[in-house]
Structure formats: structure tokens, C-alpha cells
Amino acid sequence: MAIEGLKSYYKENMQKMHYLTEEQCEQLLCSVFELLENMGIQMNDDEATELFVKNGASVSDGMLKIPRELVIKCINSAGKEAIFYDQMGNIKMRVGGVNTYFGLGPTNPYTNDFETGERRSSKRSDVANAARVADACPNIDFIMGLAQISDENVAVSDVYEGYEMMTNSTKPVLIWGIDKDGLADQIRIAEVIAGGHDKLIEKPFVGVFPGCPDTPLKINKREAQNMIFCAKSGLPIIWMGGGQLGTVTPVVIPGSASISAAEMLTGICLAQLVNPGCTVIAGFGILTVDMRSMTSAYGSPEHCIGEMMSSDMFKYLNLPNIQTAGVTDSKVVDEQSAIETSMNVLSCILTGANLVHDVGFVDSALSGSVEQIVLSDEVIGYARRIVRPLDFNEESMVRALIEEVGPGGSYITEEHTFENFRDEVWFPSLIDRSAYKVWEVDKKDFRTRLREKTSDIFYNHKAPEFTEGVQKELQDILISAETRVNASQK
């Protein structure tokens, strides 16, 4: 079945696997259209509501009802790709199609202290440490804070987080804001580093995250206002949601997905009504609530299913998506974290999820861990080798070489082997492949090797350096943010 007004990009965006069939993507979308048109969504912001009403939506019994035609129009107008640069102006991510990139997540209230092993409230220094460790990991493509700062003024903690991310890594960063003023302050930080507003917009190394919907089917004033601000900013927008089975969404996965997808498409519509053609990188997750403990399960198979479903739906629409991996419910980095991380990373990369965040999450997203970042870096490298395309051609089939070596021969001394083995074979940095006699000298298990590698990065990897003039401008922004917040609190 086709959807009138929408082209299916399901086959064009083919990756190693799909979880949903093309027909199931259409069934999910039709369910979402009916939900938004007939029941509607609660939009708790007058400006956003007025924008929708001016474009054909209606309000009844406090619910914003959005016609299918308007949703489809906004889907078709949305940007299909977001290009991110590093601070030096080099392209680092083309977010769209079947390209997959991995990065950290935000706002963990706790941190597993690398030096003491203590689980404690997150500090400003934890953002700096996470950004610096991720900066050194080749398979971590972008930065988020991995900590909800508690040792600074909470009302301006988002600005301090943005500052620490952008001054401890040159990789692209995703910023979030307590409000639009906090987002504006962080954008000013990025403009100083980029050398001006125009240079930042020309080669953005920052994406803006207005927040999340209040599931089920509710967008609050702050998030709506943040979305309007982000749509006007000219920077790529991140819009992420997700339901918990059996609590804020139905316990059945298709029903949960329909609620989350409706919230995502509403956000995309709002951004398009403000700035047609802007790019929104959207996606939803599905979390299990363990009915025995009532805790969210990030490492569950249902979570993997939700990530793959969301990726498939947005591939069908040819819109860039954001998903979640590199996460675990384990309280420490151990065998459980390795299992769960491997499964959710592989799920995302097989379905070609675009922007995959929350790397470094432990303890069901309550804590951040730099060791989890380094573990995930290894897993992502492994997974990337699995999905790397194979070329079947005359060169790769090496028929002449096979005939030359012949039956019973050896390829170890062949020049072809020497020239190609580094590119053809993935070499781990943590996984042990040594001979037993070599290993038994030190008998280092995986945890020991992980600890040593993380320690080397933690203490030795250097943050980028800025001129005194840039440093002063950045400090002035922080002082201005503190002044702004203090004035508003009087």
C-alpha cells in the first residue's frame, strides 16, 4: 500500500537489514496520521498552536488536531541531510541516507568516577573529561555532555556544559538548553570558536537539541519555544523521544511506536512551519520497564527493536534520524555492559541509523562512565567492519593470484597479502588475540586492558588550545550567562 503524497525511499535507503517491511512502515505512518488528525496532541504553547492553526490545524477540547495533508507537506519540505564539520572546518558527518555516526549522550545525574570508582553526583569536570576521552576515540564521532552538572549554578549548567564540550574536543557537538537563552549563549560560544556567526552557519560543528516531548502526546511550552528558536537558528536540529512500555505508552511495541512517532512528526511540523526546509534529525526509542523493579531497561531487546523500527520509518521518509546505543543497565563496565552494548550498537549499524547517541551511559542512563565510552569505541569499530561493503570484482576475486599459488600453497609470503591485510582485516585495540604464552606473562583480562587504555587517554590526551583573545571572549559569555540568570532569580 502506498501513502498518497509521500514517496517511499525504503528501497533506496537499503542497509544490511530492515526490521520493518515497507508495508509495516506504511501501516505505522497511517496509524500516526489518524492519531494526529482524530485525537490530536496537547500543545502547551500559544505561539506554536497559532502556527499550526494558521496552516490548517484545529483545536478541540485542548487537543491540537493536525490534518494528514499538513503533516505530509512538512515531511516533504524537511531537509534530507545535515552536514557537520569539526572546528577546523573539515566535514566529519553527513547525517542522512544510511550513514551511521556514534556519540555521547547528555544529562546523566551521576558519574562513575574513573579515579575513585565512586558513583557520585556529576560535576562540570566530568563533562570535560568525557569530551576529552571521546575526542581521542576514533569511532566516537560527536560529543554530548554525559553529565548533568551539579557543582555550578543549575540554571546555567547547560551553558557550562556547552563550554566544556567545545573546549575539550574539536569534534562536532550537540547542545541542549534549559531554555532558549541557554541555547543562545552556547551558540555564541560556538560562534567565537568558529570566528563569527556566518562562519558557524557555513560550516556548523554544532547541532541544537530543544528537548523532548512529554510522552504521551504532550509538548510543553519550554520545548515548543526551544524548537521555534532552534528552527530560526540555521543549525541542524535534534528532536528525540521515546516511550516506556506499559507506563507512558502501551506495553505492545507497535502502539508505543505510534505514540512516539506522532510526537516526532509534530516536532518536525513545528520546525517546518517556522523555517521550511530546515533539517530536523528525529527519532524515537522504546524502553522496557522491568515490572519487577520498575526501572527503565536500556539494554533490553525491546530497546533494540525500537531503534530499528525508528530507523526504518525515517529511512522510508528519507529523513535523517537519531537513535541510541553504547548503553547498558549494568552499574559498572563489565560483561553485562559488553553484551548489551554490542547488541544495541549492532542493531543500529545494521539498519543504518544515522546519529546514534548516548554512548557512555551505564546504570539505565542514570550514570556516565568514561570506561563505557572506550568499551563502546571498540564495539563500534568491530560493528563497522561487519557492515563495510564488499566489492565483488576482478580485483577482489584475485583469480590470477589463486591460480598462481595453486592447491596446497600459502599466501602469507605473497606481496598481495602484505599490501592489503591492513585494510582488509580489523585490528582491535582491547580484544586480546595473543598466543597463550604471551598472554600468561601478565595475564591481563579485558577489564584490566580497558582500565589501562582509558587511563592513558584520561591523563594524556590534550584539549584543543585557544588564543588568549578567544579564551577571554568565552569567559565573558559564561560571566554574562551567570549575570542573566542571577538577575532573573531576584
Short mmCIF file of C-alpha atoms in Angstrom, two decimals:
data_model
loop_
_atom_site.label_atom_id
_atom_site.label_comp_id
_atom_site.label_asym_id
_atom_site.label_seq_id
_atom_site.Cartn_x
_atom_site.Cartn_y
_atom_site.Cartn_z
CA MET A 1 0.00 0.00 0.00
CA ALA A 2 1.29 3.44 -0.86
CA ILE A 3 0.59 6.67 1.01
CA GLU A 4 -0.80 9.43 -1.18
CA GLY A 5 1.54 12.41 -1.27
CA LEU A 6 4.54 10.50 0.10
CA LYS A 7 7.26 8.79 -1.85
CA SER A 8 8.73 5.66 -0.27
CA TYR A 9 12.53 5.70 -0.01
CA TYR A 10 12.53 2.29 1.66
CA LYS A 11 14.46 0.53 -1.10
CA GLU A 12 16.72 3.49 -1.89
CA ASN A 13 17.92 3.61 1.72
CA MET A 14 18.68 -0.11 1.87
CA GLN A 15 21.15 -1.19 4.54
CA LYS A 16 22.31 -4.62 5.74
CA MET A 17 18.88 -5.29 7.25
CA HIS A 18 15.41 -3.87 7.81
CA TYR A 19 13.34 -4.72 10.86
CA LEU A 20 10.07 -3.42 9.39
CA THR A 21 8.83 -4.26 5.94
CA GLU A 22 7.87 -1.43 3.62
CA GLU A 23 4.19 -2.21 4.25
CA GLN A 24 4.69 -2.12 8.01
CA CYS A 25 6.33 1.32 7.72
CA GLU A 26 3.23 2.49 5.86
CA GLN A 27 0.92 0.93 8.45
CA LEU A 28 2.79 2.71 11.24
CA LEU A 29 2.67 6.05 9.42
CA CYS A 30 -1.04 5.73 8.63
CA SER A 31 -1.72 4.99 12.30
CA VAL A 32 0.22 8.14 13.23
CA PHE A 33 -1.67 10.28 10.72
CA GLU A 34 -5.00 9.06 12.08
CA LEU A 35 -3.88 9.65 15.66
CA LEU A 36 -2.80 13.25 14.99
CA GLU A 37 -5.86 14.02 12.87
CA ASN A 38 -8.56 12.48 15.05
CA MET A 39 -7.28 12.53 18.65
CA GLY A 40 -4.55 15.13 18.32
CA ILE A 41 -1.70 16.13 20.59
CA GLN A 42 -1.54 18.51 23.53
CA MET A 43 0.50 21.59 22.59
CA ASN A 44 1.05 23.79 25.63
CA ASP A 45 2.32 26.88 23.81
CA ASP A 46 0.17 29.58 22.24
CA GLU A 47 2.71 30.62 19.60
CA ALA A 48 3.19 27.07 18.36
CA THR A 49 -0.55 26.39 18.41
CA GLU A 50 -1.24 29.54 16.39
CA LEU A 51 1.30 28.48 13.76
CA PHE A 52 -0.45 25.15 13.33
CA VAL A 53 -3.94 26.67 13.22
CA LYS A 54 -2.88 29.19 10.57
CA ASN A 55 -1.79 26.23 8.44
CA GLY A 56 -4.96 24.18 8.67
CA ALA A 57 -4.86 22.51 12.10
CA SER A 58 -7.64 22.91 14.66
CA VAL A 59 -8.01 22.87 18.43
CA SER A 60 -10.73 20.91 20.17
CA ASP A 61 -11.03 20.11 23.89
CA GLY A 62 -7.46 21.27 24.43
CA MET A 63 -6.04 18.98 21.73
CA LEU A 64 -4.24 20.21 18.62
CA LYS A 65 -5.53 18.20 15.66
CA ILE A 66 -3.17 18.16 12.71
CA PRO A 67 -4.52 17.12 9.29
CA ARG A 68 -2.67 14.43 7.38
CA GLU A 69 -2.07 16.78 4.46
CA LEU A 70 -0.18 19.23 6.67
CA VAL A 71 2.00 16.50 8.17
CA ILE A 72 2.86 15.15 4.73
CA LYS A 73 3.60 18.66 3.43
CA CYS A 74 6.02 19.24 6.31
CA ILE A 75 7.70 15.86 5.84
CA ASN A 76 8.27 16.68 2.18
CA SER A 77 9.72 20.13 2.94
CA ALA A 78 12.12 18.98 5.66
CA GLY A 79 15.87 18.82 4.98
CA LYS A 80 17.14 15.37 3.99
CA GLU A 81 20.71 15.69 5.26
CA ALA A 82 22.67 17.56 7.91
CA ILE A 83 26.38 18.16 7.34
CA PHE A 84 28.56 18.62 10.41
CA TYR A 85 32.14 19.88 10.43
CA ASP A 86 34.87 19.86 13.04
CA GLN A 87 36.26 23.09 14.49
CA MET A 88 38.89 23.22 11.76
CA GLY A 89 36.26 23.24 9.02
CA ASN A 90 36.59 19.61 7.85
CA ILE A 91 33.46 17.62 7.02
CA LYS A 92 33.02 14.95 9.70
CA MET A 93 29.41 13.75 9.40
CA ARG A 94 26.87 13.62 6.58
CA VAL A 95 23.81 12.74 8.61
CA GLY A 96 21.26 11.12 6.32
CA GLY A 97 20.79 8.16 4.00
CA VAL A 98 22.41 5.10 5.55
CA ASN A 99 25.44 6.82 7.11
CA THR A 100 25.92 5.95 10.77
CA TYR A 101 27.74 8.04 13.40
CA PHE A 102 28.14 7.48 17.13
CA GLY A 103 28.47 9.90 20.02
CA LEU A 104 27.83 10.55 23.69
CA GLY A 105 24.56 11.38 25.43
CA PRO A 106 23.54 14.18 27.83
CA THR A 107 22.32 14.90 31.35
CA ASN A 108 23.36 11.92 33.48
CA PRO A 109 22.77 12.96 37.13
CA TYR A 110 25.56 10.66 38.31
CA THR A 111 29.07 9.82 37.18
CA ASN A 112 31.16 6.74 37.84
CA ASP A 113 34.34 8.49 38.97
CA PHE A 114 37.20 7.00 36.94
CA GLU A 115 39.83 7.64 39.60
CA THR A 116 37.96 6.52 42.74
CA GLY A 117 35.32 4.17 41.35
CA GLU A 118 32.71 6.13 43.34
CA ARG A 119 29.23 6.77 41.96
CA ARG A 120 28.61 10.44 42.74
CA SER A 121 26.76 13.50 41.52
CA SER A 122 28.06 14.74 38.19
CA LYS A 123 30.36 17.76 38.09
CA ARG A 124 31.48 20.25 35.50
CA SER A 125 34.85 18.48 35.25
CA ASP A 126 33.05 15.28 34.22
CA VAL A 127 31.85 16.96 31.02
CA ALA A 128 35.42 18.00 30.24
CA ASN A 129 36.75 14.51 30.96
CA ALA A 130 34.11 12.77 28.84
CA ALA A 131 34.66 15.15 25.91
CA ARG A 132 38.44 14.71 26.07
CA VAL A 133 38.21 10.90 26.23
CA ALA A 134 35.71 10.82 23.37
CA ASP A 135 37.92 13.17 21.37
CA ALA A 136 40.67 10.52 21.47
CA CYS A 137 38.40 7.61 20.42
CA PRO A 138 38.41 7.17 16.62
CA ASN A 139 34.93 5.61 16.47
CA ILE A 140 33.24 8.33 18.54
CA ASP A 141 32.10 10.93 16.03
CA PHE A 142 30.36 13.61 18.10
CA ILE A 143 30.20 14.92 21.65
CA MET A 144 27.44 15.39 24.21
CA GLY A 145 27.96 16.20 27.88
CA LEU A 146 27.40 12.83 29.60
CA ALA A 147 26.72 14.72 32.85
CA GLN A 148 24.11 16.92 34.49
CA ILE A 149 26.35 19.48 36.17
CA SER A 150 25.61 19.88 39.89
CA ASP A 151 28.56 21.95 41.15
CA GLU A 152 27.67 25.12 39.22
CA ASN A 153 24.53 27.27 39.19
CA VAL A 154 21.96 24.75 37.94
CA ALA A 155 20.11 27.45 35.99
CA VAL A 156 23.16 27.98 33.78
CA SER A 157 24.55 24.42 33.85
CA ASP A 158 23.67 23.94 30.19
CA VAL A 159 25.97 26.82 29.21
CA TYR A 160 28.85 25.43 31.24
CA GLU A 161 28.24 22.05 29.61
CA GLY A 162 28.41 23.55 26.12
CA TYR A 163 31.59 25.41 27.03
CA GLU A 164 33.33 22.28 28.36
CA MET A 165 32.33 20.21 25.33
CA MET A 166 33.56 22.76 22.81
CA THR A 167 36.83 23.50 24.61
CA ASN A 168 37.80 19.85 25.20
CA SER A 169 37.13 18.40 21.76
CA THR A 170 37.30 19.57 18.17
CA LYS A 171 34.61 17.09 17.10
CA PRO A 172 31.00 18.13 16.35
CA VAL A 173 28.89 18.73 19.46
CA LEU A 174 25.16 18.55 20.20
CA ILE A 175 23.97 21.16 22.68
CA TRP A 176 20.75 21.27 24.70
CA GLY A 177 19.28 24.22 26.55
CA ILE A 178 17.35 24.73 29.74
CA ASP A 179 15.67 27.50 27.76
CA LYS A 180 16.28 29.43 24.57
CA ASP A 181 18.58 31.87 26.40
CA GLY A 182 20.84 28.98 27.37
CA LEU A 183 20.85 27.76 23.78
CA ALA A 184 21.70 31.27 22.57
CA ASP A 185 24.64 31.52 24.99
CA GLN A 186 26.05 28.22 23.73
CA ILE A 187 25.64 29.25 20.12
CA ARG A 188 27.63 32.39 20.93
CA ILE A 189 30.40 30.17 22.32
CA ALA A 190 30.42 28.26 19.05
CA GLU A 191 30.47 31.49 17.04
CA VAL A 192 33.55 32.71 18.93
CA ILE A 193 35.36 29.44 18.23
CA ALA A 194 34.25 29.44 14.58
CA GLY A 195 35.27 33.06 14.05
CA GLY A 196 31.78 34.52 13.67
CA HIS A 197 28.11 33.75 13.06
CA ASP A 198 28.39 33.41 9.29
CA LYS A 199 31.32 31.02 9.53
CA LEU A 200 29.44 28.82 12.01
CA ILE A 201 26.36 28.63 9.79
CA GLU A 202 28.52 27.94 6.71
CA LYS A 203 30.35 25.06 8.41
CA PRO A 204 28.39 24.11 11.53
CA PHE A 205 30.06 21.96 14.17
CA VAL A 206 27.07 22.34 16.47
CA GLY A 207 23.60 20.79 16.45
CA VAL A 208 20.82 22.13 18.68
CA PHE A 209 18.57 19.95 20.84
CA PRO A 210 15.38 21.69 22.05
CA GLY A 211 14.40 18.89 24.43
CA CYS A 212 11.94 16.01 24.35
CA PRO A 213 8.16 15.70 24.23
CA ASP A 214 6.34 14.86 27.43
CA THR A 215 5.19 11.39 26.47
CA PRO A 216 2.40 10.52 25.90
CA LEU A 217 1.32 13.05 23.29
CA LYS A 218 2.22 16.28 25.03
CA ILE A 219 4.66 19.04 24.09
CA ASN A 220 5.27 21.58 26.82
CA LYS A 221 5.81 25.32 26.42
CA ARG A 222 9.58 25.24 27.02
CA GLU A 223 10.23 22.56 24.41
CA ALA A 224 7.93 24.26 21.89
CA GLN A 225 9.65 27.62 22.42
CA ASN A 226 13.07 25.95 22.19
CA MET A 227 12.03 24.29 18.92
CA ILE A 228 10.91 27.61 17.46
CA PHE A 229 14.24 29.17 18.48
CA CYS A 230 16.23 26.24 17.07
CA ALA A 231 14.35 26.36 13.75
CA LYS A 232 15.34 30.03 13.41
CA SER A 233 18.99 29.38 14.33
CA GLY A 234 20.00 27.93 10.98
CA LEU A 235 21.72 24.98 12.70
CA PRO A 236 20.75 21.29 12.45
CA ILE A 237 18.04 20.36 14.98
CA ILE A 238 17.88 17.22 17.12
CA TRP A 239 14.42 16.01 18.21
CA MET A 240 14.27 12.79 20.21
CA GLY A 241 11.51 10.98 22.09
CA GLY A 242 10.74 7.59 23.44
CA GLY A 243 8.16 5.67 25.37
CA GLN A 244 8.41 3.17 28.18
CA LEU A 245 6.39 0.06 27.56
CA GLY A 246 3.46 -0.30 29.92
CA THR A 247 3.88 3.06 31.69
CA VAL A 248 3.65 6.12 29.43
CA THR A 249 2.92 4.07 26.31
CA PRO A 250 1.05 0.81 25.68
CA VAL A 251 3.02 -2.30 26.54
CA VAL A 252 2.77 -3.53 22.94
CA ILE A 253 5.57 -2.24 20.74
CA PRO A 254 3.54 -1.07 17.68
CA GLY A 255 1.25 1.01 19.92
CA SER A 256 4.20 2.51 21.72
CA ALA A 257 5.89 3.33 18.41
CA SER A 258 2.78 5.09 17.07
CA ILE A 259 2.71 7.49 20.05
CA SER A 260 6.43 8.28 19.80
CA ALA A 261 6.30 8.68 16.02
CA ALA A 262 3.35 11.08 16.36
CA GLU A 263 5.40 13.23 18.77
CA MET A 264 8.35 13.21 16.40
CA LEU A 265 6.33 14.22 13.34
CA THR A 266 4.65 17.01 15.32
CA GLY A 267 8.06 18.45 16.18
CA ILE A 268 9.18 18.21 12.56
CA CYS A 269 6.00 20.01 11.52
CA LEU A 270 6.58 22.83 14.02
CA ALA A 271 10.13 23.37 12.76
CA GLN A 272 8.93 23.43 9.14
CA LEU A 273 6.18 25.94 9.91
CA VAL A 274 8.84 28.24 11.39
CA ASN A 275 11.56 27.65 8.79
CA PRO A 276 10.60 25.50 5.78
CA GLY A 277 13.49 23.36 4.59
CA CYS A 278 15.35 23.26 7.90
CA THR A 279 16.79 19.90 8.89
CA VAL A 280 15.43 18.01 11.89
CA ILE A 281 17.24 14.84 12.92
CA ALA A 282 14.47 12.95 14.72
CA GLY A 283 13.98 9.53 16.23
CA PHE A 284 12.37 7.57 18.99
CA GLY A 285 13.44 4.81 21.32
CA ILE A 286 11.38 2.22 23.14
CA LEU A 287 12.37 1.37 26.67
CA THR A 288 11.32 -1.60 28.70
CA VAL A 289 10.19 -1.02 32.25
CA ASP A 290 11.17 -4.04 34.30
CA MET A 291 7.92 -4.75 36.14
CA ARG A 292 9.87 -6.38 38.97
CA SER A 293 11.94 -3.31 39.81
CA MET A 294 10.10 -0.54 37.84
CA THR A 295 13.42 0.63 36.39
CA SER A 296 13.95 1.53 32.74
CA ALA A 297 15.92 -1.06 30.79
CA TYR A 298 18.21 0.48 28.18
CA GLY A 299 19.93 -2.81 27.44
CA SER A 300 16.79 -4.77 26.57
CA PRO A 301 15.98 -6.45 23.25
CA GLU A 302 12.85 -4.27 23.07
CA HIS A 303 15.11 -1.23 23.07
CA CYS A 304 17.00 -2.67 20.09
CA ILE A 305 13.69 -3.36 18.31
CA GLY A 306 12.54 0.22 18.85
CA GLU A 307 15.78 1.64 17.48
CA MET A 308 15.50 -0.47 14.34
CA MET A 309 11.81 0.40 13.85
CA SER A 310 12.50 4.11 14.16
CA SER A 311 15.41 3.88 11.74
CA ASP A 312 13.26 2.04 9.20
CA MET A 313 10.41 4.54 9.43
CA PHE A 314 12.69 7.53 8.89
CA LYS A 315 14.51 5.72 6.09
CA TYR A 316 11.12 5.29 4.41
CA LEU A 317 10.58 9.06 4.71
CA ASN A 318 14.19 9.82 3.68
CA LEU A 319 14.64 11.95 6.79
CA PRO A 320 17.77 11.85 9.00
CA ASN A 321 17.24 10.07 12.29
CA ILE A 322 18.79 9.89 15.76
CA GLN A 323 18.92 6.67 17.76
CA THR A 324 20.54 5.25 20.90
CA ALA A 325 23.36 2.74 21.52
CA GLY A 326 26.51 2.24 23.54
CA VAL A 327 24.30 1.94 26.62
CA THR A 328 23.87 -0.58 29.42
CA ASP A 329 21.80 -1.22 32.53
CA SER A 330 24.87 -2.55 34.32
CA LYS A 331 26.06 -0.37 37.17
CA VAL A 332 29.69 -0.83 36.15
CA VAL A 333 31.54 -1.63 32.93
CA ASP A 334 31.60 -5.41 32.92
CA GLU A 335 30.46 -8.47 30.96
CA GLN A 336 26.83 -7.32 31.06
CA SER A 337 27.74 -3.93 29.63
CA ALA A 338 29.75 -5.61 26.86
CA ILE A 339 26.79 -7.82 25.89
CA GLU A 340 24.20 -5.05 25.93
CA THR A 341 26.46 -2.53 24.20
CA SER A 342 27.32 -4.99 21.45
CA MET A 343 23.67 -5.78 20.76
CA ASN A 344 22.41 -2.19 20.62
CA VAL A 345 25.40 -0.95 18.59
CA LEU A 346 24.98 -3.77 16.08
CA SER A 347 21.21 -3.18 15.85
CA CYS A 348 21.72 0.47 14.96
CA ILE A 349 24.53 -0.06 12.49
CA LEU A 350 22.80 -2.92 10.64
CA THR A 351 19.72 -0.77 10.00
CA GLY A 352 21.77 2.30 9.09
CA ALA A 353 20.68 4.57 11.93
CA ASN A 354 22.20 7.99 11.28
CA LEU A 355 23.11 9.75 14.51
CA VAL A 356 23.46 7.30 17.40
CA HIS A 357 23.83 8.95 20.79
CA ASP A 358 24.07 8.02 24.49
CA VAL A 359 27.40 6.20 24.21
CA GLY A 360 28.81 6.12 27.73
CA PHE A 361 25.52 5.54 29.57
CA VAL A 362 25.52 2.99 32.40
CA ASP A 363 23.01 2.26 35.16
CA SER A 364 19.95 2.66 32.91
CA ALA A 365 21.03 6.15 31.79
CA LEU A 366 21.47 7.46 35.33
CA SER A 367 25.28 7.45 35.25
CA GLY A 368 28.03 8.28 32.79
CA SER A 369 31.31 6.38 32.51
CA VAL A 370 34.43 7.18 30.51
CA GLU A 371 35.33 3.46 30.54
CA GLN A 372 32.00 2.77 28.85
CA ILE A 373 32.99 5.26 26.13
CA VAL A 374 36.24 3.38 25.47
CA LEU A 375 34.50 -0.01 25.55
CA SER A 376 31.89 1.25 23.08
CA ASP A 377 34.60 2.62 20.79
CA GLU A 378 35.95 -0.91 20.41
CA VAL A 379 32.49 -2.40 19.81
CA ILE A 380 31.64 0.26 17.22
CA GLY A 381 34.89 -0.43 15.34
CA TYR A 382 34.03 -4.14 15.27
CA ALA A 383 30.48 -3.43 14.04
CA ARG A 384 31.66 -1.01 11.37
CA ARG A 385 33.84 -3.72 9.88
CA ILE A 386 30.83 -6.05 9.66
CA VAL A 387 28.76 -3.59 7.62
CA ARG A 388 31.57 -2.33 5.40
CA PRO A 389 30.53 -3.21 1.83
CA LEU A 390 32.34 -5.88 -0.14
CA ASP A 391 33.18 -5.34 -3.78
CA PHE A 392 32.91 -8.44 -5.93
CA ASN A 393 35.00 -7.64 -8.97
CA GLU A 394 38.00 -8.92 -10.87
CA GLU A 395 40.41 -7.24 -8.45
CA SER A 396 38.82 -8.59 -5.27
CA MET A 397 38.31 -12.11 -6.64
CA VAL A 398 42.09 -12.31 -7.33
CA ARG A 399 41.69 -15.26 -9.65
CA ALA A 400 45.17 -14.86 -11.13
CA LEU A 401 46.72 -14.98 -7.64
CA ILE A 402 44.71 -18.06 -6.71
CA GLU A 403 45.89 -19.83 -9.86
CA GLU A 404 49.49 -18.76 -9.22
CA VAL A 405 49.60 -20.02 -5.60
CA GLY A 406 47.72 -23.17 -6.54
CA PRO A 407 46.47 -26.08 -4.42
CA GLY A 408 48.25 -26.52 -1.08
CA GLY A 409 50.09 -23.21 -1.41
CA SER A 410 50.47 -20.34 1.06
CA TYR A 411 49.51 -16.67 0.79
CA ILE A 412 51.49 -15.45 3.81
CA THR A 413 54.56 -14.53 1.74
CA GLU A 414 52.65 -13.03 -1.17
CA GLU A 415 53.10 -9.31 -1.89
CA HIS A 416 49.33 -9.03 -2.30
CA THR A 417 48.83 -10.07 1.32
CA PHE A 418 51.36 -7.51 2.57
CA GLU A 419 49.74 -4.73 0.54
CA ASN A 420 46.15 -5.46 1.60
CA PHE A 421 45.99 -7.05 5.07
CA ARG A 422 45.91 -3.75 6.97
CA ASP A 423 42.82 -2.58 5.09
CA GLU A 424 41.08 -5.93 4.86
CA VAL A 425 41.39 -7.15 8.45
CA TRP A 426 40.09 -5.25 11.50
CA PHE A 427 42.62 -4.95 14.31
CA PRO A 428 41.25 -4.44 17.83
CA SER A 429 42.88 -2.30 20.49
CA LEU A 430 41.30 -4.02 23.51
CA ILE A 431 40.30 -7.52 22.44
CA ASP A 432 43.14 -9.97 23.07
CA ARG A 433 44.36 -12.25 20.27
CA SER A 434 47.83 -13.02 21.57
CA ALA A 435 49.26 -16.51 21.97
CA TYR A 436 48.69 -18.05 25.39
CA LYS A 437 52.41 -17.95 26.25
CA VAL A 438 52.46 -14.22 25.55
CA TRP A 439 49.24 -13.60 27.50
CA GLU A 440 50.30 -15.57 30.57
CA VAL A 441 53.24 -13.25 31.26
CA ASP A 442 50.91 -10.56 32.64
CA LYS A 443 47.54 -12.40 32.48
CA LYS A 444 45.65 -9.19 31.88
CA ASP A 445 41.92 -9.70 31.50
CA PHE A 446 39.67 -7.44 29.45
CA ARG A 447 38.79 -5.16 32.36
CA THR A 448 42.47 -4.56 33.09
CA ARG A 449 43.23 -3.72 29.47
CA LEU A 450 40.20 -1.41 29.32
CA ARG A 451 41.30 0.33 32.50
CA GLU A 452 44.82 0.86 31.19
CA LYS A 453 43.70 2.23 27.83
CA THR A 454 41.17 4.57 29.43
CA SER A 455 43.78 5.75 31.92
CA ASP A 456 46.22 6.59 29.15
CA ILE A 457 43.61 8.71 27.36
CA PHE A 458 42.24 10.24 30.57
CA TYR A 459 45.60 11.56 31.71
CA ASN A 460 47.44 12.17 28.45
CA HIS A 461 45.03 13.31 25.74
CA LYS A 462 45.16 17.09 25.46
CA ALA A 463 42.30 19.50 24.93
CA PRO A 464 42.44 21.95 22.00
CA GLU A 465 44.20 25.23 22.64
CA PHE A 466 42.75 28.68 22.03
CA THR A 467 44.30 32.11 21.87
CA GLU A 468 44.06 34.41 24.87
CA GLY A 469 41.60 36.57 22.98
CA VAL A 470 39.25 33.65 22.30
CA GLN A 471 39.58 32.41 25.87
CA LYS A 472 38.59 35.85 27.19
CA GLU A 473 35.55 36.03 24.89
CA LEU A 474 34.44 32.59 26.06
CA GLN A 475 34.83 33.53 29.72
CA ASP A 476 32.86 36.72 29.11
CA ILE A 477 29.95 34.62 27.77
CA LEU A 478 29.97 32.48 30.92
CA ILE A 479 30.00 35.59 33.13
CA SER A 480 27.17 37.11 31.09
CA ALA A 481 25.12 33.92 31.45
CA GLU A 482 25.59 33.93 35.22
CA THR A 483 24.58 37.61 35.35
CA ARG A 484 21.49 36.93 33.27
CA VAL A 485 20.34 34.07 35.46
CA ASN A 486 21.09 35.87 38.71
CA ALA A 487 19.10 38.88 37.57
CA SER A 488 16.11 36.72 36.67
CA GLN A 489 16.18 34.99 40.05
CA LYS A 490 15.94 38.24 42.06
#
